[in-house]
Amino acid sequence: MMFACCRRNTFLITHKRLRLGFRCASSASSTAEPADTIFALSSGQGRCGVAVVRVTGPAAGGALRRVAGLSCGLPAPRTALLRSIVHPQSKEVLDRGLVLWFPGPHSFTGEDIAEFHIHGGPAVISGVLQALGSLPGLRPAEAGEFTRRAFHAGKLDLTEVEGLGDLIHAETQAQRRQALRQMAGDLGHLYNGWSEQLKRCLAHVEAFIDFSEGDLIEDGVLNQVDIAVPQLQMEIEKHLCDERRGERLRSGVQVVIAGSTNAGKSSLFNILCQRPAAIVSPIAGTTRDIVETSLDIGGFPVLLSDTAGLRDTGDCVEREGVRRARQMVGLADLTLVLVDSMQLPQEPQMVSGFLSEYLKNVLPSAKDHEQGYVLILNKSDLLPKEHISMIQNVLTQTSDMAPVSILSCHSREGLDDFLTLLQDRLKTLCGDPLAGSPSLTQTRHRAHLQKCVDALNQYYEYRDTDLALAAEGLRLGLSSLGRITGKGS
Amino acid sequence: MLRLRGLLIQHHFLSNCSARTASSVACREYDVIVVGGGHAGTEAAAAATRIGAETLLITQKIETIGALSCNPSLGGVGKGQLVKEVDALDGLMGRAGDYAGVHFSILNRRKGPAVWGPRAQLDRGRYKEFIQLELLNMPRLTVIEGSVEGLLVSTADPEQPGKHTVTGVRLADGGNEILSSSVILTTGTFLSGSLFMGKTTSPGGRMGEPPSCSGLTHSLREILGLKLGRLKTGTPPRIVKETVDFSLAHLHLPDLRPTPFSFINTHTHCKEQIPCHLTYTTPGVDRVVRESLHMNSHIQQDTKGPRYCPSIESRVLRFPGRQHQVWLEPEGLNSDLLYPQGLSMTMPLEMQLRLIREIPALQRADIHTPGYGVQYDFVCPTQLFPWLQLKSIQGLFLAGQINGTTGYEEAAAQGLWAGINAGRTALSMPPLSLSRTESYIGVLIDDLVGHGVTEPYRMFTSRAEFRTSLRPDNADLRLTPKGFEEIGCVSSPRYLEAVRVRQGLSEALSALKSITMSPSRWKEKLRDACISETKSTLISGEEMLQYKDVSFDMVASAFPEILSPYLEFSERIKIEAVYRPHCEKQQREMERMREEESLSLCPDIDYFSLPVSLSDEVREILDRVRPSTLGAAMRLQGVTPAAIVHLLNYVTRTGPTLHLTLLPLL
């Protein structure tokens, strides 16, 4: 009997790991035996120039030799070699491609890895995968199994694993950049740096508690802590105050088109989607529900919503649509407020007053204003050019008005300027993933960081009355930070 | 046929039955044999008898049982907790301290009750007197003088882990054999001990006493194949009191009202406490240290000494040019000697005298006994189970300095725990371990068996992760009920007292909770307290106590009819009220740790061939330490979370599928 334990205990332990950032679940799929050799298509599904197939596990070397026809031994580690890829049973040549050999433990998973860089056609890919599957001891990998093996081999910490997961799922270039940074351990470095600082502070307080009655410690250790803790707290708070930029970049910016009926919201929506996703008609109240799509605008992920025109109506279906539209505006990171230029007052001086009123109607709460909006005067093609420039003059003089785009969804005039403006706004909202400190990308991180900040407050609260409880605050803060990287405290 | 020296030292208080000649014990068989009469040995022997084992204590000299071989003091920061816990489990140390204490003070008074360090200066004679009186009158305990030359060992019980099983000991001087099912070694610094002063070295573990037999070291290392290490320590010269000019030192008074160590004492024995004095080293001291270095072989050794109780030589070498504290501590009420704490040294005698005379208060002082150093073998404690039995030898237990610790309190704590388990093993009961979540004793032992030692191990409060829960004030609530109900090492009067206190505290806290008022009403009731009136919600009496300057007595005087019955618990109630919210927060984490500790890893797993993905480094660590629980494995340095996941996977593999998926995305 190797282990004296009952299964209930095991579950409890597993849950403990969950709190450390692991996820556990009962699953019907078979537990991965580390002895298995697994393979998978590592590049994305679908047609592409080059596809990468990876094999990891003890039989990877044998598989490489058989499929790449290397009878005299394995290639030099980490060196590309051009070979014919052959089916081990039928001896049919499947493709010609590069093969690479990464012997463990210096590989991504810590095990032996073989990589096949082959042509990206579906027939080639499935041919190679079938060939590998025909070898004894090899089986297709389960989702995430490569990463899990890397994690188990101690090759990645939790932030790095998450970064990698995001990289695999990165749909846009900006997301990919952020994921790459996180995987390289930027976020991990930042959090580990904080952990180190906090550890030093705690060590000082502990030394003071245990040794200050003798003379075995330096003077003023506590003063150093009194300076370092508020600094650290400020840094973490600043990181927390990034207005969710990292999370937005990861999950997409919520952009909502809103305005009165028949302002051309759905037309703008279709233009941005580059397809007729929403029904457009001259009839007011055509859009009654939220129409959503996800887009890549200038490399940033956007969740774009078209909403029902805001008006009082007796139609109960449309009324529900208006309610949903307002709710959507409340949740938006950015609202595109669309105005029908034909509704503008004839007198240009009156325009800014009209727009202020209009904005108040679309964005009733002050909170909405803070979240950001862009005013768009649509149907500019229906106004004389001189009139437009007069309006523009008036608006540039009104300082409190947010950026205004004048465009025509019909003639597409002004559209490029609008897209530039929109991209700038998205960039501010998401932050440039390559500049400055790495952003928060996971709500989980945010929760732990917030806990850390709260715990540090306990230090001040008890600093003068009970140093043991003050130190406990630092300890809790440290363990919250440790939970982000999964390294514990 | 027997040539054991002075077998029957009869003290005036010694009952006739307790000390026997070796001839009468030689033919007997005991449940437990304890070798050594220091702090570990005495607690071990007492604990084993408390749980019902027929016990034999073998010591070189009955007269030195309970001797304080170094400093004449007990407790302190971290160590005070150990004394309280030993007392809560009905050990001797706390009561002996209350009997022998001549100067009581609580260290860290301003840093919070969790880290208070109850401490006392002791009268050496009285301490020894108390311990000997207790031991020599204890039923089921026999004390003899003798020197143990070797262990009797036979083949192991195949049902249990281990390569050998111990069956008794063989005495020196005639080779008598005494049989027993458990043996506890508490030989302190006597295992291959050598004494150092200046350039001279002589075998021994304590000045003035014969060395222990080298046979024991040989048994442990060569026959049983244990891994031993070597450590060093030292003690200062004792100074003739009347040659000291106290006017040149700072007077240090004890606490006005001494706080007893023991939970069953309401007051301490000493009628009038005596002061200590504090003085400082001078540049002249630095000079003497440097000049004598070439004649000081102890300090030149690489062997690790106690970092937190360093010799004056290492202090000067580490922090040159600094003034170092020197405490002039009384050796007893009527003693003519002083103990200069901080001046432990190993230079030649004439240099010792020169050195102390560089200190103004000691400029005309005489040395009564010189300081000296000791180097000794210890058994690497990672070879122990958490119940202090060697993993490879059934029935053989180790406690105290032999495990690489330093300090009376650390020794006593281990002795008590080894005594309980040696007794249990002999009486065919399963061994027990204490958790880190419930006691400093648990922390101490878990650190020793989990991490081993590289320098003499001393207790600190920072070693206990649940420090706010493991306070000196609540050691009785944490351990006494368990000691009575589960372990059987606690007497029934002590148990009943702990139950009464527990009941009183819980009633008092409920009563406090039942009093709720608005801040302004509280302000009317407690005029002296500064309460912020900005809070609009009602405040309970318990919450009121969380204010710094609100004491239980204040609240009780406002509600005498409800609270006056609990005035005897005044201080404890205040501490409970302040700490309870924090301890509740820790509760979940403590439960988690207990769960991990409940998952045990079999001691003979072959980690090198374990079919799971573990790095060679981790395999080596696991193989070396052989953690007994998954919790202990997690706390090992170098064992990654991933490795723990693997061990966990391995645990669950034989059962139905429990699949660990790491990430939502994968």
PDB file of C-alpha atoms in Angstrom, chain A residues 163 166 173-183 245-250 430 433-434 438-441:
ATOM      1  CA  GLY A 163       0.356  33.471 -22.249  1.00  0.00           C
ATOM      2  CA  ASP A 166      -3.554  33.064 -25.503  1.00  0.00           C
ATOM      3  CA  GLN A 173      -1.685  40.669 -34.442  1.00  0.00           C
ATOM      4  CA  ALA A 174      -1.941  42.879 -31.345  1.00  0.00           C
ATOM      5  CA  GLN A 175      -3.246  39.991 -29.298  1.00  0.00           C
ATOM      6  CA  ARG A 176      -0.387  37.890 -30.547  1.00  0.00           C
ATOM      7  CA  ARG A 177       2.134  40.505 -29.486  1.00  0.00           C
ATOM      8  CA  GLN A 178       0.713  40.704 -26.001  1.00  0.00           C
ATOM      9  CA  ALA A 179       0.540  36.951 -25.690  1.00  0.00           C
ATOM     10  CA  LEU A 180       4.140  36.678 -26.848  1.00  0.00           C
ATOM     11  CA  ARG A 181       5.249  39.183 -24.259  1.00  0.00           C
ATOM     12  CA  GLN A 182       3.437  37.400 -21.509  1.00  0.00           C
ATOM     13  CA  MET A 183       4.801  34.051 -22.565  1.00  0.00           C
ATOM     14  CA  ARG A 245      -6.580  47.622 -21.228  1.00  0.00           C
ATOM     15  CA  GLY A 246      -4.929  44.235 -21.211  1.00  0.00           C
ATOM     16  CA  GLU A 247      -8.162  42.384 -20.571  1.00  0.00           C
ATOM     17  CA  ARG A 248      -9.829  44.363 -23.377  1.00  0.00           C
ATOM     18  CA  LEU A 249      -7.108  43.422 -25.773  1.00  0.00           C
ATOM     19  CA  ARG A 250      -7.539  39.805 -24.788  1.00  0.00           C
ATOM     20  CA  CYS A 430      -6.103  48.667 -25.324  1.00  0.00           C
ATOM     21  CA  PRO A 433       1.157  45.914 -26.002  1.00  0.00           C
ATOM     22  CA  LEU A 434       4.804  46.552 -26.770  1.00  0.00           C
ATOM     23  CA  PRO A 438       2.878  44.737 -19.494  1.00  0.00           C
ATOM     24  CA  SER A 439      -0.860  45.058 -19.035  1.00  0.00           C
ATOM     25  CA  LEU A 440      -3.152  42.925 -16.977  1.00  0.00           C
ATOM     26  CA  THR A 441      -4.531  40.217 -19.164  1.00  0.00           C
TER      27      THR A 441
END
